[in-house]
XYZ file of C-alpha atoms in Angstrom:
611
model
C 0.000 0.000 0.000
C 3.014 2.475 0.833
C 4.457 1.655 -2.103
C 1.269 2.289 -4.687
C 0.744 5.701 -2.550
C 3.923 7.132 -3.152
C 3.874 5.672 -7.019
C 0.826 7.662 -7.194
C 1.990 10.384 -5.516
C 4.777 10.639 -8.139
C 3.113 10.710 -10.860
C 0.724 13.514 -9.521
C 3.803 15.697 -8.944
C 5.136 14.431 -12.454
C 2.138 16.162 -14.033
C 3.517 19.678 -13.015
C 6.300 20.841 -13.758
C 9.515 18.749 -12.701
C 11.277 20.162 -9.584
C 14.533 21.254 -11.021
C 12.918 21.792 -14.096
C 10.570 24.450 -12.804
C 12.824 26.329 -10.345
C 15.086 27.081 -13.704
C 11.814 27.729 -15.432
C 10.119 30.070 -13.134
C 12.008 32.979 -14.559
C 10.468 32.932 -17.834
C 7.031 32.513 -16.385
C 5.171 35.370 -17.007
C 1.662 36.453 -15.139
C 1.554 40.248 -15.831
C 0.071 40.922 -18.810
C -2.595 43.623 -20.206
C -5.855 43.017 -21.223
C -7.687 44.909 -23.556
C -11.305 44.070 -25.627
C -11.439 44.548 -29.007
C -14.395 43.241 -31.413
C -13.235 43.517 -34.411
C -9.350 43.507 -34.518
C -7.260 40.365 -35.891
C -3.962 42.286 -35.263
C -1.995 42.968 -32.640
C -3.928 46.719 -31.681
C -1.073 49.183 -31.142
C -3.152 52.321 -30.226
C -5.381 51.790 -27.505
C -4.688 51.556 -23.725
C -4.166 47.998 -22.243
C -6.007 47.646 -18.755
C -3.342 45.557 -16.184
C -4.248 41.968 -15.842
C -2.885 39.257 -13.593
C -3.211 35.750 -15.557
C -4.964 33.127 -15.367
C -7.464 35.460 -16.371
C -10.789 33.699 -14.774
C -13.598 35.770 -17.831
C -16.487 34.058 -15.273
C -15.136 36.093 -12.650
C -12.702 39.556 -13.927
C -15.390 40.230 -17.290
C -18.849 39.144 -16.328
C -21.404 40.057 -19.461
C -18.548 40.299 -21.738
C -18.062 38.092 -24.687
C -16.043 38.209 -28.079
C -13.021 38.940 -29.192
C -10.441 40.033 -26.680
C -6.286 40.593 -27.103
C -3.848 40.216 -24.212
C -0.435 41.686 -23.846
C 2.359 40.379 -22.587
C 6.057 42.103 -22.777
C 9.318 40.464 -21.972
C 13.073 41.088 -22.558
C 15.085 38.407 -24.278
C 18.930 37.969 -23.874
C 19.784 35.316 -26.334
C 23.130 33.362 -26.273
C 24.857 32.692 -29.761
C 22.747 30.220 -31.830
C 19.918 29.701 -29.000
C 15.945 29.264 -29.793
C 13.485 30.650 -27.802
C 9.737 29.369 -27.220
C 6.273 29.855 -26.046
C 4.954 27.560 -23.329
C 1.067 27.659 -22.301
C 0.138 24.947 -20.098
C -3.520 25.172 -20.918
C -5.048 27.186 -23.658
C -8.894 25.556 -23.966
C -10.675 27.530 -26.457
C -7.494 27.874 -28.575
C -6.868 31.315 -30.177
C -3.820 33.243 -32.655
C -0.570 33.991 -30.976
C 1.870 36.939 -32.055
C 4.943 37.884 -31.300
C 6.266 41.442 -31.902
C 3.247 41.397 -34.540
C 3.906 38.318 -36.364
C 1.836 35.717 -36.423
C 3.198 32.582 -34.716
C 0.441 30.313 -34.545
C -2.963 29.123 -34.664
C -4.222 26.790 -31.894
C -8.003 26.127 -33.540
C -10.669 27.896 -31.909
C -14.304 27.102 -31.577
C -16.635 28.040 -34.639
C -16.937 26.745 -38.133
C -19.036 24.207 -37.044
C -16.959 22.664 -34.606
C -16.343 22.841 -30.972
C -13.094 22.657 -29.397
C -12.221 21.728 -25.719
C -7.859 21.621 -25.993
C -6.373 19.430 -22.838
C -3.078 18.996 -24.248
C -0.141 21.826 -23.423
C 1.122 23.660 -26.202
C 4.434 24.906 -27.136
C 5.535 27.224 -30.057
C 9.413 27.900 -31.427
C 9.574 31.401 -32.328
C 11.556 32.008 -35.329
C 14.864 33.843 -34.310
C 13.987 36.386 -37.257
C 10.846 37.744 -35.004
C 12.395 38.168 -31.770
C 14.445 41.014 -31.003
C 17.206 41.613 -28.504
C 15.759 43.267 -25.154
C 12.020 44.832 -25.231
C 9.700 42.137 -26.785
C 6.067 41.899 -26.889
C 3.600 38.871 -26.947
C -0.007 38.900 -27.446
C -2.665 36.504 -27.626
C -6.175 36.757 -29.031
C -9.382 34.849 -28.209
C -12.749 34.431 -28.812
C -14.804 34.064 -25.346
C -17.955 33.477 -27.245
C -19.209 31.772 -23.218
C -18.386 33.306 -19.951
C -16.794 30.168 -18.948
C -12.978 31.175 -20.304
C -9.730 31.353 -18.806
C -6.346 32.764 -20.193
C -3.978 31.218 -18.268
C -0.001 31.622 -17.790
C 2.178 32.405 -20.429
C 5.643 30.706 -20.646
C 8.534 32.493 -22.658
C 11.893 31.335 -22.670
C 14.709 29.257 -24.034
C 14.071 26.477 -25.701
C 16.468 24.331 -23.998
C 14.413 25.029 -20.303
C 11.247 25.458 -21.296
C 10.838 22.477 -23.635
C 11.687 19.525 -20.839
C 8.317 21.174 -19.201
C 6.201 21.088 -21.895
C 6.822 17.462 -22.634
C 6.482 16.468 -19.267
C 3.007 18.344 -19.025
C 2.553 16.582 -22.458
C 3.125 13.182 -22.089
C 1.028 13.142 -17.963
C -1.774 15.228 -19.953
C -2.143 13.537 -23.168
C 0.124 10.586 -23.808
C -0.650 8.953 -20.298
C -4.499 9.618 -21.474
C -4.048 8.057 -24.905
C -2.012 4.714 -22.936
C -5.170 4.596 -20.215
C -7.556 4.272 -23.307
C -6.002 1.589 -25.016
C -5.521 -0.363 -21.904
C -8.719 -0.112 -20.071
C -11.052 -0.596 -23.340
C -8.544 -3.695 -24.198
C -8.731 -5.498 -20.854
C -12.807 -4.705 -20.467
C -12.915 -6.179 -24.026
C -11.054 -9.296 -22.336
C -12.729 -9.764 -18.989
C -16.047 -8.812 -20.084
C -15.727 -11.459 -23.185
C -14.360 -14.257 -20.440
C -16.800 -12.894 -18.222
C -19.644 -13.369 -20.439
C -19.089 -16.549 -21.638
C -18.166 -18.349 -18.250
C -20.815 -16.202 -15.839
C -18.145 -15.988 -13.575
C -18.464 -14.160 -10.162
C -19.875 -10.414 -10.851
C -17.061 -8.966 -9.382
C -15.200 -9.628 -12.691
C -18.709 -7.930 -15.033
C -17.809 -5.074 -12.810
C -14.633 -4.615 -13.154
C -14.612 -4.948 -16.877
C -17.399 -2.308 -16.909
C -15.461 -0.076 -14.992
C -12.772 -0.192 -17.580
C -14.866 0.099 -20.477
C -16.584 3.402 -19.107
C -13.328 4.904 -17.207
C -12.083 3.838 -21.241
C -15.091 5.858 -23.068
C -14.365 8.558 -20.289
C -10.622 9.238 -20.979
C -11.592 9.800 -24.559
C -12.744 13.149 -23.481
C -8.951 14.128 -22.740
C -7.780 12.988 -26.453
C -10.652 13.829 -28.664
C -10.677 17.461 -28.526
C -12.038 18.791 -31.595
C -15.314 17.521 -32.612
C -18.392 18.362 -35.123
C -21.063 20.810 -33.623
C -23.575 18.645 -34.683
C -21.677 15.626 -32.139
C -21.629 17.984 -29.073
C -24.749 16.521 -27.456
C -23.859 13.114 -27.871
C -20.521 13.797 -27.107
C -21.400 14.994 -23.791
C -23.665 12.541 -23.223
C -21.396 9.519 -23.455
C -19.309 11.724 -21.379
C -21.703 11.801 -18.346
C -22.945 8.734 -19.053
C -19.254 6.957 -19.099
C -18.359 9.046 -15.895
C -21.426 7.850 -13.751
C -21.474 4.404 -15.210
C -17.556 4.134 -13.657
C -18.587 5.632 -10.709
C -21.672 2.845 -10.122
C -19.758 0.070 -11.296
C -16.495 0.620 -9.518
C -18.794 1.389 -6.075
C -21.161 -1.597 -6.211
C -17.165 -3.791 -6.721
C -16.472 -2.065 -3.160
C -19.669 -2.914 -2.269
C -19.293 -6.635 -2.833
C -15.680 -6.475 -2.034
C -17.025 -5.628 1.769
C -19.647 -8.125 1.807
C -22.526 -6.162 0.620
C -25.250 -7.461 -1.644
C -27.774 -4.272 -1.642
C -30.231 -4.895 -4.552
C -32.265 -1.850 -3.618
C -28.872 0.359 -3.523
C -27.852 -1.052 -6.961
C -31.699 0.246 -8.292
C -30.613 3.404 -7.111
C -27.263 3.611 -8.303
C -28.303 2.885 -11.856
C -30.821 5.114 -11.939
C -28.521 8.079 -10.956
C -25.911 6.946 -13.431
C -28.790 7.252 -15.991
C -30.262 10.552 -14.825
C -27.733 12.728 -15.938
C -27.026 11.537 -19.340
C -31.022 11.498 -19.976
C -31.635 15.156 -18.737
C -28.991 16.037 -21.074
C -30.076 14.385 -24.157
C -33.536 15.517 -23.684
C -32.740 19.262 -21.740
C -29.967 19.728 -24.845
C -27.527 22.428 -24.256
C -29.763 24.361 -22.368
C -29.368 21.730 -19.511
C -25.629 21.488 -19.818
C -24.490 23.417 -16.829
C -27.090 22.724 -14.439
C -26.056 18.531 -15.266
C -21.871 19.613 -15.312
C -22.481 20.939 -12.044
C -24.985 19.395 -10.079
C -25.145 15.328 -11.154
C -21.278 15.500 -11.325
C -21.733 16.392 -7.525
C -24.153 13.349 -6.749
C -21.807 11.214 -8.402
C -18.934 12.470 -5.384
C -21.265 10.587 -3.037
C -20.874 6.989 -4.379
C -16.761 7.819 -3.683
C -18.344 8.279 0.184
C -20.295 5.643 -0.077
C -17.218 3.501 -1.689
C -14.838 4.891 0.858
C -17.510 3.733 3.556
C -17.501 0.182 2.030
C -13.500 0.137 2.177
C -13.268 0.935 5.640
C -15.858 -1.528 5.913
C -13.926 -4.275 4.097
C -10.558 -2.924 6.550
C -12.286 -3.038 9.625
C -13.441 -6.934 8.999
C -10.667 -8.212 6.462
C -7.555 -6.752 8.088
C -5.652 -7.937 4.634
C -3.812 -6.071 1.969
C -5.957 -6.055 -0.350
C -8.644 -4.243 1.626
C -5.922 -1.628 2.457
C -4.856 -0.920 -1.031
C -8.445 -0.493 -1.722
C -9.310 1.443 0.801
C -6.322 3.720 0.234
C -6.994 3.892 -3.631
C -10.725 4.995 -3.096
C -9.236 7.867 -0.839
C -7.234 9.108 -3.649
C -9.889 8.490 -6.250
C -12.354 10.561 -4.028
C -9.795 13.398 -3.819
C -9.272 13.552 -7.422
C -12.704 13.528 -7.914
C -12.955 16.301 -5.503
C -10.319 18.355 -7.068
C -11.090 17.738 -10.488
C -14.642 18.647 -9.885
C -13.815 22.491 -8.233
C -11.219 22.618 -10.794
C -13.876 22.642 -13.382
C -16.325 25.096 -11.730
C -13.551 27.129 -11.089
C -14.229 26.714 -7.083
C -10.924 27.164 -4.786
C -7.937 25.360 -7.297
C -5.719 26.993 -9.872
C -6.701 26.514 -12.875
C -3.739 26.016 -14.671
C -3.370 23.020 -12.533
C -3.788 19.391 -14.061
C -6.880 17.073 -13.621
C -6.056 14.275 -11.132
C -8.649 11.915 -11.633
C -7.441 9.542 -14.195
C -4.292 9.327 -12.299
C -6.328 7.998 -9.096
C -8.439 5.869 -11.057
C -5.839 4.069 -12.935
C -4.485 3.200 -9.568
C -7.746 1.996 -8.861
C -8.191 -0.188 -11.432
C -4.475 -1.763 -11.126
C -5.381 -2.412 -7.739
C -8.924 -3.653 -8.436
C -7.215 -5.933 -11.327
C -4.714 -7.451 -9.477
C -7.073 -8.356 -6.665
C -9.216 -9.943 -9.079
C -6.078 -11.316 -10.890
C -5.061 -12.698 -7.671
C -8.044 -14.190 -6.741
C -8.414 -15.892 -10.396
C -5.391 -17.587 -9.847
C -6.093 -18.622 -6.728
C -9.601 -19.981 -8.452
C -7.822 -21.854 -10.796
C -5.493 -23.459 -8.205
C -8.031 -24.613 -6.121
C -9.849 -26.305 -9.134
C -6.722 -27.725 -10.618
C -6.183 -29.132 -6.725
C -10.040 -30.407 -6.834
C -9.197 -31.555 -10.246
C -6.753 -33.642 -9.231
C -8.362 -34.445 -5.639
C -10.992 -35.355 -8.062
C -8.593 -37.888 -10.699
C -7.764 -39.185 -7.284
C -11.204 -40.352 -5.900
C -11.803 -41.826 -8.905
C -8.869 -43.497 -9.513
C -9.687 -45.257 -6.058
C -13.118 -45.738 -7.186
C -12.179 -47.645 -10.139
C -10.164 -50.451 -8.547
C -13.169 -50.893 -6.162
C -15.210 -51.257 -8.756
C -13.164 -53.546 -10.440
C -12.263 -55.381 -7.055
C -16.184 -55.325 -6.892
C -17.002 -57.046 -10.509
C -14.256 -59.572 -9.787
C -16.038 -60.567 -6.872
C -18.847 -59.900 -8.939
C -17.235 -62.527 -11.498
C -16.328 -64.950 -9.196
C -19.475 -65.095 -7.510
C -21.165 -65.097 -11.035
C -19.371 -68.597 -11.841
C -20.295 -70.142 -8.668
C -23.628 -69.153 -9.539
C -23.586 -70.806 -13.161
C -21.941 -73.584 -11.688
C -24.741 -74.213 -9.060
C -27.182 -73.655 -11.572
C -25.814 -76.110 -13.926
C -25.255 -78.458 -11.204
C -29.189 -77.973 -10.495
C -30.283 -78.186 -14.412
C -28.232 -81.388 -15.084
C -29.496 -82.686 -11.454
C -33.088 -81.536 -12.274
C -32.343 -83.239 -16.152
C -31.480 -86.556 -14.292
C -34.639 -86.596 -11.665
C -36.826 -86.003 -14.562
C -35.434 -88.284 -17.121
C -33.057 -91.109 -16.194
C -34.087 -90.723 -12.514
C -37.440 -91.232 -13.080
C -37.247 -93.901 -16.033
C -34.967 -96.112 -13.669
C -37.452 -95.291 -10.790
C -40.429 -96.935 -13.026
C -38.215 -99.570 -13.848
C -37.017 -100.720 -10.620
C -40.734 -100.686 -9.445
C -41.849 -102.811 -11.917
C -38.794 -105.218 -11.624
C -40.032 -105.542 -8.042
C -44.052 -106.767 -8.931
C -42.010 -109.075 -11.124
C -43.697 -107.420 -13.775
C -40.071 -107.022 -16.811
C -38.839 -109.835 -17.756
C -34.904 -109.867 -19.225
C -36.033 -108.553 -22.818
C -37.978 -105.802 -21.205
C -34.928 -105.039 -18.199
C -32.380 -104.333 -21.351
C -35.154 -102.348 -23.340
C -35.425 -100.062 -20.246
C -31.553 -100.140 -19.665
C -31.367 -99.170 -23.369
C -33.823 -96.412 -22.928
C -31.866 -95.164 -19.676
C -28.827 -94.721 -21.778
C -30.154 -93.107 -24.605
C -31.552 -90.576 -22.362
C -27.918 -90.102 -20.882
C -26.825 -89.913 -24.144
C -29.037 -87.100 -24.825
C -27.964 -85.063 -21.796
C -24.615 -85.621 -22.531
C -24.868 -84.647 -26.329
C -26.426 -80.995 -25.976
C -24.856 -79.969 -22.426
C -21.542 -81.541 -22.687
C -18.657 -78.333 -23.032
C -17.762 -78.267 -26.786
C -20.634 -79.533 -28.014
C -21.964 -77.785 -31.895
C -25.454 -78.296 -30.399
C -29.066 -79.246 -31.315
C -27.673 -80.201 -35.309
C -24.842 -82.546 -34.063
C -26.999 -84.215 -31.130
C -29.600 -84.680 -33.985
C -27.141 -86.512 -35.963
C -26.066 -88.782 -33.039
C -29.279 -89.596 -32.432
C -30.085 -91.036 -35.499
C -26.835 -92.559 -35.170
C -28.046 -94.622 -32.648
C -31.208 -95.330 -33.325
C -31.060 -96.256 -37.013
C -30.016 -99.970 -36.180
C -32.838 -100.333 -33.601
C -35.692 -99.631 -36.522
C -33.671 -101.724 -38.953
C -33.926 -104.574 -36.757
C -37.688 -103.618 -36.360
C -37.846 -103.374 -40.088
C -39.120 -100.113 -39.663
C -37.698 -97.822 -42.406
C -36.447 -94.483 -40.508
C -35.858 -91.529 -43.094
C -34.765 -87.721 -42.232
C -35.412 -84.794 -44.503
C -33.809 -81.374 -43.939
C -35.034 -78.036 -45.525
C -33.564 -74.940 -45.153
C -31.199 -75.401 -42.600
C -28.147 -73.179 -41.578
C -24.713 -75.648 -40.804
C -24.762 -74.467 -37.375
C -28.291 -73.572 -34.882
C -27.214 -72.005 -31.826
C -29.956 -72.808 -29.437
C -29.670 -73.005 -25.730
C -28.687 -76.474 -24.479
C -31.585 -76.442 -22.281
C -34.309 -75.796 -25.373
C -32.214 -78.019 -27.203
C -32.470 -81.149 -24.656
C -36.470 -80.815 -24.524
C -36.689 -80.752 -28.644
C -34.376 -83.522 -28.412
C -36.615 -85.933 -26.007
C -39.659 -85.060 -27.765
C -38.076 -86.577 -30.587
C -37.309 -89.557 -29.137
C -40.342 -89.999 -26.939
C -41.781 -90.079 -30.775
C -39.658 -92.829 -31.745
C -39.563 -94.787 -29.166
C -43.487 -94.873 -29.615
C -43.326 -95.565 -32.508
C -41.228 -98.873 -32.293
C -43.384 -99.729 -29.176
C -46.637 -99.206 -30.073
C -47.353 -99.039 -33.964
C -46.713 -101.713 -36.623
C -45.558 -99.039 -38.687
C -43.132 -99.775 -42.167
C -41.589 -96.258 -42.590
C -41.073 -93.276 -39.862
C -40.165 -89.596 -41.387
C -38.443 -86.915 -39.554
C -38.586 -83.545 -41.123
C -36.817 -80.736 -39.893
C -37.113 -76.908 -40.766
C -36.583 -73.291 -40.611
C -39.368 -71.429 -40.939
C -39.870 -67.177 -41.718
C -42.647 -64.635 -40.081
C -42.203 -65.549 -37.428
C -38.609 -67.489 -37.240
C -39.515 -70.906 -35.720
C -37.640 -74.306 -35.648
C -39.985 -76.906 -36.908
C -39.699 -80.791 -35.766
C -41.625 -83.326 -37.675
C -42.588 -86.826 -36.979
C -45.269 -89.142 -38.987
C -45.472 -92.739 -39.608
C -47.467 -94.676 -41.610
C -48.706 -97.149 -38.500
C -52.403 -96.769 -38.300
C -52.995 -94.739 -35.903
C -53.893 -94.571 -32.452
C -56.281 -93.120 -29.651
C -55.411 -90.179 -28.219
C -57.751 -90.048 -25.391
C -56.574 -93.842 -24.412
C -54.601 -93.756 -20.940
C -51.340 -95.073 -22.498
C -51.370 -92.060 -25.080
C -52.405 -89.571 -22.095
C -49.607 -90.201 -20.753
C -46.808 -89.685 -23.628
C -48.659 -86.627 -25.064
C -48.148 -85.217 -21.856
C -45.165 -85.641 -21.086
C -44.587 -83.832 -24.472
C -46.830 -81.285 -24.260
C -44.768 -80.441 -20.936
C -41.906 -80.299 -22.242
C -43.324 -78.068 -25.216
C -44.560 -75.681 -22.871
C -41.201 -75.497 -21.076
C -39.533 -74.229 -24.035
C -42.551 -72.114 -25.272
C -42.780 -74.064 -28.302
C -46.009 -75.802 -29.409
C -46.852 -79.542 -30.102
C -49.542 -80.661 -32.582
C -50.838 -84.508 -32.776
C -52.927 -85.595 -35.919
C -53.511 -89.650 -35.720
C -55.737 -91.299 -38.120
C -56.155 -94.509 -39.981
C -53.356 -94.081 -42.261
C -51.246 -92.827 -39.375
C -49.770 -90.579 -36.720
C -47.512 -87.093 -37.492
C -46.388 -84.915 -34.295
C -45.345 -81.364 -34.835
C -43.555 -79.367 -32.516
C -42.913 -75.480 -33.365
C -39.982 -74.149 -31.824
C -40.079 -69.877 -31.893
C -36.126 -69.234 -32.701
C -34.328 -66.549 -30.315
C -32.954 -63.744 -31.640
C -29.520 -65.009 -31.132
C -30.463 -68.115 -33.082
């Protein structure tokens, strides 16, 4: 904070004239000068009395009701060394005007008129040709048009080149140049945080800030653009006012925020005093130009009280640096403000002296930016720490996931395991389990003899043939148990002389079905058969087996050519049944047509998708 004050404080004093600079200056500084009024002259007049004057010449005040043309007068003596230039130094000359000296025209600074209006910040310096100045008694004389009241003619400098020139550059550059730098960097970095701002909505603080830049930006303009067309003034002066208040609301309601402070109702208010002004002037014209210069700019030195309130505020609870800087940067902002504003009304302050303002509020917004810098940073560390805090937690949360879906896995196996464990147990009480069950009984009534013990022993394996064929590992499934099956049964129909013939029609080289489905088709088949070589006195027995469209459906086929048989009879109950059952297991559906000339089953199996 020490250090920013006394940068500050540098740069104020750098406006002015430098210290050595001035005291070797001060001699050619000249204050005493005559005045006299005349309308219609545009040469130096050389024969009428000059009235004493004591410059700056304040019009407002010395020459109230007066307005035109006026001349003033100001002699000097010059004692030139061999080969040295002399110049004319004039700090501020604001309306512009025609400078002589010893008669001759020097220069023209452009005056108001023409259809323009001129308001000159900038210094201005003149070299006076060595042919126009004499040795000893010299006169200068300058000649304005006060076409307002509001005029001043302020100090003349005269002098060598060689002094005088290090003072007008200095006055130059803190009055112009440093104007024409604040412009190009506020409007570039509210261009850039209100762009970032805008498209990541981050905190408001940051809106603010870049607002405050933009408008201090606009503002500044008013110290570089000096000449400008008559027919711009209103709107000129309107995005003046409106640019001043709009920094002034912005930059408070930061302080505001900055302290803790979330006033809705103040922020109303705020905005609807920055507004005020630069409405009553668009709509009051010209005609409402003073009573806005003077009275809103006032209003507007209340939000620096208010701002300086919310600093002390922020000091009081914060105790940090950045609240100090702030709080020490919205002291000097409100004392430019002050001084700048009494400079302008002509109220207390010389008015040769510079405006202050920018100077304050560039500290300002340095401040305000690096606090916001700061705190961006800060931002970004804390999310690249959560980021990684983040990379962390779910880094962890991966291997317990996959420590999970091993255990997952392994409990998944022991699950298929126990469930094929229960099928194949479940395949075996159903089929072999219950055919040797049957058997046994009826070994024990006495009621098999040997023929009938191997027929059921025969049965009993071709069952656990069956299991073995469509759930054994490796297996190619329902085709290749298909083809083992008639493998083994071909022999037993020969020696029946029963003629056993399979057709095929439309069929892929592989069916995937599941084992399960595949088991059921598989025993209806051979419940079928084995009917048929018990029970019919059939010649021939065909098997026909399909694919089928709309809807895809697996289509088993058996007919014989054995007569027939009853299918309400007890015996046949039984076997249909047990088909049927195993039909509905698999959602497929069984059809039995027996007649005289013989007996076909159908069973439609409704292919999977995966099938």
């Amino acid at each position: 904070m020490t250090t920013l004050a006394r940068a500050l404080l540098a740069c104020l004093l750098l406006a002015a004239p430098l210290p050595g600079q001035a005291a070797e200056a001060e001699a050619w500084r000249h204050r005493d000068a005559g005045y006299l009024f005349a309308r219609d002259a545009f040469t130096p007049p050389t024969h009428l009395t000059w009235q004493p004057v004591t410059l700056p010449d304040r019009w407002k005040e010395n020459w109230p009701g007066i307005t035109g043309t006026v001349w003033y007068r100001l002699p000097f003596k010059a004692t030139r060394s061999e080969g040295e230039t002399w110049m004319v130094y004039l700090s501020r000359l604001r309306d512009g005007g025609a400078l002589f000296v010893n008669g001759h025209l020097l220069a023209t600074v452009r005056e108001p008129g023409g259809g323009t209006w001129v308001r000159w910040m900038r210094p201005h310096a003149f070299v006076i040709p060595p042919g126009d100045l004499r040795e000893g008694e010299n006169e200068f004389h300058v000649r304005i048009n006060v076409a307002s009241a509001d005029k001043t003619m302020n100090t003349v400098w005269i002098g060598p080149e060689a002094e005088l020139r290090p003072v007008y550059e200095s006055r130059l550059f803190w009055a112009y140049t440093a104007a024409q730098i604040t412009i190009a960097v506020t409007l570039s970095m509210a261009l850039f945080v209100l762009t970032v701002w805008w498209r990541r909505r981050m905190q408001l603080d940051y809106g603010l800030f870049g607002l405050a830049c933009l408008f201090w930006g606009l503002h500044t303009l008013n110290y570089v653009i000096e000449v400008v067309p008559d027919s711009w003034w209103l709107f000129w002066r309107v995005m003046r006012y409106a640019a001043t208040g709009g920094f002034a609301a912005s930059i408070t309601l930061f302080y505001l925020r900055f302290a803790g402070f979330r006033p809705r109702g103040m922020t109303r208010l705020f905005t609807a005093y920055w507004l005020s002004g630069p409405l009553a002037l668009a709509i009051g014209g010209a005609a409402a130009h003073a009573f806005v210069d003077r009275y809103y700019q006032a209003g507007l030195l209340l939000m620096g009280v208010v701002m300086i309130a919310g600093a002390f505020y922020a000091v009081w609870h914060q105790r940090s640096l950045p609240a100090f800087a702030l709080l020490g940067c919205a002291l000097l902002g409100l004392a430019g403000s002050v001084h700048d504003y009494m400079l302008s009304q002509g109220i207390f302050f010389d008015p040769e002296e510079p405006f202050l303002l920018y100077f304050a509020a560039d500290a300002l917004l340095l401040v305000v930016g690096l606090q916001l810098a700061d705190r961006f940073v800060k931002s970004l560390g804390a999310a690249e720490e959560a980021r990684v805090t983040l990379a962390a937690k779910v880094a962890e949360k991966e291997r317990e996931l996959a420590a999970n879906y091993e255990q997952l896995r392994g409990h998944e196996r022991e699950r298929a395991v126990a469930a094929e464990r229960q099928r194949m147990m479940q395949d075996m009480h159903d089929g072999l389990g219950s055919q040797l069950l049957t058997s046994l009984a009826a070994v024990e009534r006495g009621a098999l003899d040997r023929k009938g013990m191997a027929q059921v022993l025969r049965d009993a394996m071709d069952d656990m043939r069956l299991a073995i064929d469509t759930l054994s590992p490796g297996r190619e499934g329902l085709l290749e148990a298909l083809g083992n099956l008639r493998y083994r049964l071909e022999p037993r129909f020969r020696a029946a002389g029963i003629a056993l013939k399979f057709s095929y029609r439309d069929m892929p080289e592989r069916l995937d079905i599941p084992a399960e489905d595949a088991l059921q088709i598989l025993r209806v088949l051979q419940e079928s058969l084995t009917n048929v070589l018990k029970h019919t006195r059939a010649g021939e027995v065909r098997v026909e087996i399909a694919l089928e469209s709309g809807p895809a459906r697996f289509v088993l086929a058996v007919a014989d050519d054995g007569g027939g048989f009853d299918p309400a009879s007890s015996a046949a109950g039984r076997g249909l049944s047990g088909m049927r059952r195993r039909a509905q297991q698999i959602r497929a559906v069984l059809e039995v047509a027996s007649d005289a000339r013989g007996t076909r089953i159908t069973l439609a199996y409704p292919l999977p998708a995966a099938a």
